[in-house]
PDB file of C-alpha atoms in Angstrom:
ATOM      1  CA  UNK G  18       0.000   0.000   0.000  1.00 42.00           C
ATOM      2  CA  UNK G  19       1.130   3.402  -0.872  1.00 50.00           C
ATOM      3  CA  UNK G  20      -0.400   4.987   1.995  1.00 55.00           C
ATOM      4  CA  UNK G  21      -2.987   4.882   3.430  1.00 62.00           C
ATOM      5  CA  UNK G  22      -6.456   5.372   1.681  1.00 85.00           C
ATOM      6  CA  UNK G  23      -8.999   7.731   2.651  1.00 93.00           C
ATOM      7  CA  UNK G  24     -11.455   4.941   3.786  1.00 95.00           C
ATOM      8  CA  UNK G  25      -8.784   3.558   5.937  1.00 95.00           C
ATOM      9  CA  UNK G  26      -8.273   6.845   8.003  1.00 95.00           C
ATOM     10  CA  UNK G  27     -12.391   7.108   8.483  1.00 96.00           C
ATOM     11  CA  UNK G  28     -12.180   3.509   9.856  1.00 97.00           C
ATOM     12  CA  UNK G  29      -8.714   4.762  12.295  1.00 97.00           C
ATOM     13  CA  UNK G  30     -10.745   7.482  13.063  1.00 97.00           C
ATOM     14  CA  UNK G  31     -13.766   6.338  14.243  1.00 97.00           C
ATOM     15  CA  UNK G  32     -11.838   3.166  16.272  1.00 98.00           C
ATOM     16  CA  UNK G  33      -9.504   6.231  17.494  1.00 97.00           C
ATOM     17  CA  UNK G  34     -12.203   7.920  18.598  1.00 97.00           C
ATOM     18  CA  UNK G  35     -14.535   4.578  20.233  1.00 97.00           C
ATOM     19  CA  UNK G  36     -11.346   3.268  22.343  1.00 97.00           C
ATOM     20  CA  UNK G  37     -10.868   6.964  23.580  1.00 96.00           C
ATOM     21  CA  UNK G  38     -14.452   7.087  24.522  1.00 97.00           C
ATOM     22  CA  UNK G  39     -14.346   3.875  26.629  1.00 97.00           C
ATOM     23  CA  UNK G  40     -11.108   4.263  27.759  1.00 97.00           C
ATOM     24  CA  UNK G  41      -9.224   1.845  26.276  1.00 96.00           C
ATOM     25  CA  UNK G  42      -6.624   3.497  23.496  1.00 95.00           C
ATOM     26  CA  UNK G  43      -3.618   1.394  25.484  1.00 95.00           C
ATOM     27  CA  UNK G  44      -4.976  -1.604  25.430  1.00 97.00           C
ATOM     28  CA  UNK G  45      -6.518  -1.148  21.727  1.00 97.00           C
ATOM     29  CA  UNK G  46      -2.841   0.329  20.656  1.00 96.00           C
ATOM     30  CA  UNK G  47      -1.158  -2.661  21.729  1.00 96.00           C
ATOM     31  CA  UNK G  48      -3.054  -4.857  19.517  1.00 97.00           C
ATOM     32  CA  UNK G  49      -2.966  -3.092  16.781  1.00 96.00           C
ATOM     33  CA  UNK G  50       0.811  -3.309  17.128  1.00 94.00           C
ATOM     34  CA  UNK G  51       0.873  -6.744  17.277  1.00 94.00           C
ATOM     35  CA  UNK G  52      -1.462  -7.327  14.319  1.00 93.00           C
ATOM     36  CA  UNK G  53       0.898  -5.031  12.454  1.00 91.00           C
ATOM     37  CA  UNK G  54       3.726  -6.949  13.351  1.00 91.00           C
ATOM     38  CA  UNK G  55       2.268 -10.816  12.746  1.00 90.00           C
ATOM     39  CA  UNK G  56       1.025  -9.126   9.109  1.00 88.00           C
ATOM     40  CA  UNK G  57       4.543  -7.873   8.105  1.00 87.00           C
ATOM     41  CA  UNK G  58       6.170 -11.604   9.226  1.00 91.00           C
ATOM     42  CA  UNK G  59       3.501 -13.586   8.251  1.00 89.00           C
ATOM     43  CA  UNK G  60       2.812 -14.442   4.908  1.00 90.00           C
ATOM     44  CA  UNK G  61       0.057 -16.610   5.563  1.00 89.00           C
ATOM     45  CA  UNK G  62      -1.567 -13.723   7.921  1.00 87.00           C
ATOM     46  CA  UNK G  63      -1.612 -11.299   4.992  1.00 87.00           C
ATOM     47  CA  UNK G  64      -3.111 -13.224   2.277  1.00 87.00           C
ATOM     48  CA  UNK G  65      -5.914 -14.131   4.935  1.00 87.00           C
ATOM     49  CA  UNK G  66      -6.551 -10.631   5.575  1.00 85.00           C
ATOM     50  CA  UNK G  67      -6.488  -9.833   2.215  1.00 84.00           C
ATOM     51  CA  UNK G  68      -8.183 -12.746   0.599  1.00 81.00           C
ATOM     52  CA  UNK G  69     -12.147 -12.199  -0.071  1.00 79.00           C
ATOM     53  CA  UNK G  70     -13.031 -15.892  -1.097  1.00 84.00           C
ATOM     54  CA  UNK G  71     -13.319 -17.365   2.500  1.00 80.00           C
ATOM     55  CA  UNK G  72     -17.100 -16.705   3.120  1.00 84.00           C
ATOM     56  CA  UNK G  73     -18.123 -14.069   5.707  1.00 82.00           C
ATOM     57  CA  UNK G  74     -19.431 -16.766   8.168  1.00 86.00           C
ATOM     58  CA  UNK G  75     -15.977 -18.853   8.137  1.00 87.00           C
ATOM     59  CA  UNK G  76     -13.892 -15.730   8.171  1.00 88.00           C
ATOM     60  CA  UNK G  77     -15.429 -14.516  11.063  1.00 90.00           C
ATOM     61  CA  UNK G  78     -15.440 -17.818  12.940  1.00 91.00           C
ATOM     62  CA  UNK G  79     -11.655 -17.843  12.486  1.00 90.00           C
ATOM     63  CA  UNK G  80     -10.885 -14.504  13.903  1.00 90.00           C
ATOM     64  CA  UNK G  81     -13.063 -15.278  16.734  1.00 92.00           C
ATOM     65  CA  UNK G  82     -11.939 -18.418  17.867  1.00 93.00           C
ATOM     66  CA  UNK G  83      -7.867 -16.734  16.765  1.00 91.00           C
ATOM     67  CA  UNK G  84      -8.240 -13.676  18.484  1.00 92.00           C
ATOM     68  CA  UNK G  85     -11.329 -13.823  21.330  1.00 92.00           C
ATOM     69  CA  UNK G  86      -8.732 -14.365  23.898  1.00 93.00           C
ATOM     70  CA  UNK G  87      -5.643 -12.459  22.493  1.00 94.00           C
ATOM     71  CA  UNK G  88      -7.372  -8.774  21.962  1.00 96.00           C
ATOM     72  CA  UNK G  89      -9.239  -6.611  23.826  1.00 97.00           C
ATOM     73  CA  UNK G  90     -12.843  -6.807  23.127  1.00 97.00           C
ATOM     74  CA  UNK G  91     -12.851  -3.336  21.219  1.00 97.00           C
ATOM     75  CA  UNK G  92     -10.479  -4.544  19.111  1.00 97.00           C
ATOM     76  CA  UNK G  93     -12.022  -7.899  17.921  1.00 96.00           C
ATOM     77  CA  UNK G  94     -15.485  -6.329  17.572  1.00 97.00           C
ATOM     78  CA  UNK G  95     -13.302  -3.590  15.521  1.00 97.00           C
ATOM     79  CA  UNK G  96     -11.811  -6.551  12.945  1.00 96.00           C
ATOM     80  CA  UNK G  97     -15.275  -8.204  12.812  1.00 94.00           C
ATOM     81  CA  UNK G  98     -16.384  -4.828  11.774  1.00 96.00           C
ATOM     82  CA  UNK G  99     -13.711  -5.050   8.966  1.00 95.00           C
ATOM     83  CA  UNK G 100     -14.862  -8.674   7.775  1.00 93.00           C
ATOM     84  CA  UNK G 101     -18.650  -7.802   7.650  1.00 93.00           C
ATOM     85  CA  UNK G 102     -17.594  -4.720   5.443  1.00 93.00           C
ATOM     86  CA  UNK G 103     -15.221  -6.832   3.850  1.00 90.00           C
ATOM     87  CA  UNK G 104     -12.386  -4.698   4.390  1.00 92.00           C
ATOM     88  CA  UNK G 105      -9.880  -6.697   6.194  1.00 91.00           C
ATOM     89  CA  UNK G 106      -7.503  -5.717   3.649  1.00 91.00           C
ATOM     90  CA  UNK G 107      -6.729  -2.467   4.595  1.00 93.00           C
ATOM     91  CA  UNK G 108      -6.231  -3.246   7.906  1.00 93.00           C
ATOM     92  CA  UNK G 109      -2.521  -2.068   7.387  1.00 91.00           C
ATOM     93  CA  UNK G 110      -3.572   1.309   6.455  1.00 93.00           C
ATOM     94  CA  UNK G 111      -6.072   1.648   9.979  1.00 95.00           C
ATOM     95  CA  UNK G 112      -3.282   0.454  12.031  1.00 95.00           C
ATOM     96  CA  UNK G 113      -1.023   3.353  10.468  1.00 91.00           C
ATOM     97  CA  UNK G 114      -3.946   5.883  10.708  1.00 93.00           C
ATOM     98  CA  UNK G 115      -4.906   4.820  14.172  1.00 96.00           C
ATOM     99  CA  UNK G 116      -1.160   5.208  15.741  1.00 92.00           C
ATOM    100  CA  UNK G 117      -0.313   8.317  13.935  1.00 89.00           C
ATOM    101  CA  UNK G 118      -3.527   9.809  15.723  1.00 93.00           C
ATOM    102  CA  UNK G 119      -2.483   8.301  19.182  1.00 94.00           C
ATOM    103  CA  UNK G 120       0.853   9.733  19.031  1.00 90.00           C
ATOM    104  CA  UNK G 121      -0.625  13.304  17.883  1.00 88.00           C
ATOM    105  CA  UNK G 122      -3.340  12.699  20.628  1.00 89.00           C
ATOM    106  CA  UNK G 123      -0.197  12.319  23.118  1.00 88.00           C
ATOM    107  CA  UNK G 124       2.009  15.068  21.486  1.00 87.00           C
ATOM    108  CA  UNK G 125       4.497  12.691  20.071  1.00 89.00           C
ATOM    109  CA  UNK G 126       6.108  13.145  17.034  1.00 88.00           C
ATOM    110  CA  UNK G 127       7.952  10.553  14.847  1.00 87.00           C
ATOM    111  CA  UNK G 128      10.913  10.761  13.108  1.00 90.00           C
ATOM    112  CA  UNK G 129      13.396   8.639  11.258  1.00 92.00           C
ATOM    113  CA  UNK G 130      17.031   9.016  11.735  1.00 94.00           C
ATOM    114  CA  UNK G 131      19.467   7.201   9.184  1.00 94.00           C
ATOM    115  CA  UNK G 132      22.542   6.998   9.828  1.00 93.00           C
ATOM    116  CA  UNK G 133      25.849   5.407   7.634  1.00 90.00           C
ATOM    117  CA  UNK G 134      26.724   2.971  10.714  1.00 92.00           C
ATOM    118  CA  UNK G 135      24.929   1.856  13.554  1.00 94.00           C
ATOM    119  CA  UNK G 136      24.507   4.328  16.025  1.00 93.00           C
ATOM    120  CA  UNK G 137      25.209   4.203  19.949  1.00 94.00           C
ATOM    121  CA  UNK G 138      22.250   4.675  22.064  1.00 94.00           C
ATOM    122  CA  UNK G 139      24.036   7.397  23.415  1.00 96.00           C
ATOM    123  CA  UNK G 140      24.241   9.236  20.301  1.00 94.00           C
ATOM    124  CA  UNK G 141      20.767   8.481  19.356  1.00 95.00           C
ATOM    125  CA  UNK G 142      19.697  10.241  22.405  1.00 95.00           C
ATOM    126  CA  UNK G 143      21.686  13.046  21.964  1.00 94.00           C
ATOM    127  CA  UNK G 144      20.216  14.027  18.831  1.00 93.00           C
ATOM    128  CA  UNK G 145      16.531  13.269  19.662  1.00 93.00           C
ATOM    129  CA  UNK G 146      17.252  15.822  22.623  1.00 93.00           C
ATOM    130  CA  UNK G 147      18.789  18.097  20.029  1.00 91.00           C
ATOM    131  CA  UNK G 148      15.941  17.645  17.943  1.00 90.00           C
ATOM    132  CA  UNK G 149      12.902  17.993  20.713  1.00 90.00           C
ATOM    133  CA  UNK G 150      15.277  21.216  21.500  1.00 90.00           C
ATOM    134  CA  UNK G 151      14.609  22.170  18.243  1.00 85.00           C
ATOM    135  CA  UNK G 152      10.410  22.589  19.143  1.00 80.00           C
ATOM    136  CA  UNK G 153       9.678  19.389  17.813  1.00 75.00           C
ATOM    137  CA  UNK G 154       7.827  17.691  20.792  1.00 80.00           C
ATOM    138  CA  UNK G 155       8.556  14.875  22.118  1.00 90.00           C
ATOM    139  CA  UNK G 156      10.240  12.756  19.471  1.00 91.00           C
ATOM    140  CA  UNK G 157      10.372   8.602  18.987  1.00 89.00           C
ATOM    141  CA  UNK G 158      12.795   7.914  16.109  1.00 92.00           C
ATOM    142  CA  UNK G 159      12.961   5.303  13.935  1.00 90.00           C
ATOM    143  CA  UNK G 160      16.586   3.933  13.424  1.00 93.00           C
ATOM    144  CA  UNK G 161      17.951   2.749  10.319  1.00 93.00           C
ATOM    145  CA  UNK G 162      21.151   2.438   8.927  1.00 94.00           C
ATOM    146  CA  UNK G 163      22.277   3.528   4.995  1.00 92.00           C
ATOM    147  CA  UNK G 164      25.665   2.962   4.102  1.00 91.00           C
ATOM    148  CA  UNK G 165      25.266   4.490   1.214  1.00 88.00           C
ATOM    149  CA  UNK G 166      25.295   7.937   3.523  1.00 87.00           C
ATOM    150  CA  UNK G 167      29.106   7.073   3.608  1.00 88.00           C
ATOM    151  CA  UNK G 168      28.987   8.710   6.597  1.00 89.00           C
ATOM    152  CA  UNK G 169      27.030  11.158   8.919  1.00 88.00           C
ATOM    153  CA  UNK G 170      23.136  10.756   9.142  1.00 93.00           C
ATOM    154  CA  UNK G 171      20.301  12.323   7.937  1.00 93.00           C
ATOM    155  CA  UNK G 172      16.930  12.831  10.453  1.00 94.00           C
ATOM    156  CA  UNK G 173      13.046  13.691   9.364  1.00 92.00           C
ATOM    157  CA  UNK G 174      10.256  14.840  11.454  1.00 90.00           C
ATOM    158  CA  UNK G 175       7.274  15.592   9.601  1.00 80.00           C
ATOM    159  CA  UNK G 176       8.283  16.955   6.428  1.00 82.00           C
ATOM    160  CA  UNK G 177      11.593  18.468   7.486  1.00 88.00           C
ATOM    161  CA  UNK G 178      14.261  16.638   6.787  1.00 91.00           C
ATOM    162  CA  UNK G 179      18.191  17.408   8.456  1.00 90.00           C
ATOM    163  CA  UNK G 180      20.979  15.937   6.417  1.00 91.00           C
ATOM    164  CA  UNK G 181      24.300  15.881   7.588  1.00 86.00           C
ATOM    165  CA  UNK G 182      25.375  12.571   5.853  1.00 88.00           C
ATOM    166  CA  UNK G 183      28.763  13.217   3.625  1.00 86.00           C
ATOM    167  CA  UNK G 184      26.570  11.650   0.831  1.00 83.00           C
ATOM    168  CA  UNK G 185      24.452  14.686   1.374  1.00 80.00           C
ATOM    169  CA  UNK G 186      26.885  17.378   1.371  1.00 83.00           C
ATOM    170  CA  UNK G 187      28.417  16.290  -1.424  1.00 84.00           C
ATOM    171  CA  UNK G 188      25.357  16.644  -3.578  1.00 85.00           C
ATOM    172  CA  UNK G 189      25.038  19.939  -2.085  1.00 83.00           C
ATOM    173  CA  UNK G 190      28.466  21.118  -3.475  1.00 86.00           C
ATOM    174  CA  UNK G 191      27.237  19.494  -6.999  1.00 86.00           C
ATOM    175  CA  UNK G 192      24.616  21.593  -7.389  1.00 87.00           C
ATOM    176  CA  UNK G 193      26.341  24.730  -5.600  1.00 85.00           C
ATOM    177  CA  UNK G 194      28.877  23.664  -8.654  1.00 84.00           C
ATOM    178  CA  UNK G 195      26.651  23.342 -11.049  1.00 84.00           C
ATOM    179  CA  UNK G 196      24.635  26.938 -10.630  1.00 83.00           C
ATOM    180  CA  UNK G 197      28.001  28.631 -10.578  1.00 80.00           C
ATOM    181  CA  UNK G 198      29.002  27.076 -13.616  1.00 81.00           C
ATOM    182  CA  UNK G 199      25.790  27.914 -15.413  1.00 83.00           C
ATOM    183  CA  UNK G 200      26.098  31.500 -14.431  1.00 82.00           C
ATOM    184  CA  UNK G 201      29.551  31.620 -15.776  1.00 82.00           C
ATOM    185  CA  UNK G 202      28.148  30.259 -19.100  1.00 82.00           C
ATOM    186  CA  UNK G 203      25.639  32.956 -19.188  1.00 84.00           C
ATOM    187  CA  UNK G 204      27.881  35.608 -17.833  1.00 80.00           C
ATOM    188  CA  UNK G 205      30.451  34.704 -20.509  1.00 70.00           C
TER     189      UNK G 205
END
């Protein structure tokens, strides 16, 4: 999925909005992590989710008798939802909408810092401080590493985006090069 659809955030909204109502956004975050993570390792997960042959009746039996004891009851009642409307398959897409609007409901931000090597947790720290410094809120970063950075590390919150990889400055002094070269052609 691209991102998610505009049917998906209606459906993170409105489960957003029930498990704030009854309390229960921890418990109903928590699953939703954990369905997340059994769709991106299983295989077998995903193509049931996304597979529309299995009729209603059997596909609901299954989640019920899979999940009746394993989520809170918001959260099954939320996925039978999905099945009767037959859209288990953009289940992804919720569980993006749904966090994103429990981290803005808690003033978190997220961000993604990449770095060239792995990074000490020290020196992850120190630039999430940096950054929340910065007026960002408080911050929960995504770590990955790029050696193609060559070295440095480049960090995004929201839509800003801080580069300080090598791989970054030196396509910064390309096209620094490259406008002074084209205004010497035209000046010449």
């Amino acid at each position: 999925m691209n991102g998610p659809s505009k049917v998906a955030r209606r459906y993170a909204k409105a489960l957003y909005g029930a498990a704030r109502e009854e309390n229960r956004l921890g418990e109903v975050k928590r699953d939703l992590e954990g369905l997340r993570n059994v769709l991106r390792k299983s295989e077998e997960v995903r193509y049931f989710f996304a597979d529309r042959r299995l009729g209603h009746g059997r596909r609901d039996s299954i989640l019920t008798g899979t999940f009746e004891e394993r989520l809170d009851p918001l959260t099954l009642r939320f996925l039978r939802l999905l099945e009767s409307k037959r859209r288990l398959d953009i289940l992804e897409g919720i569980v993006d909408e749904f966090l994103l609007l429990h981290d803005r409901g808690a003033g978190i931000t997220r961000g993604e810092l990449v770095s060239a090597f792995p990074l000490e947790a020290d020196d992850v720290e120190a630039i999430r401080v940096h950054a929340e410094a910065r007026g960002h809120g408080k911050l929960l970063l995504d770590v990955l590493v790029d050696y193609g950075l060559m070295g440095g590390f480049r960090l995004r919150v929201g839509d800003q985006v801080y580069d300080m990889s090598i791989a970054g400055q030196l396509q910064r002094w390309k096209t620094r090069a490259d406008a002074h070269a084209m205004v010497e052609r035209e000046s010449a």
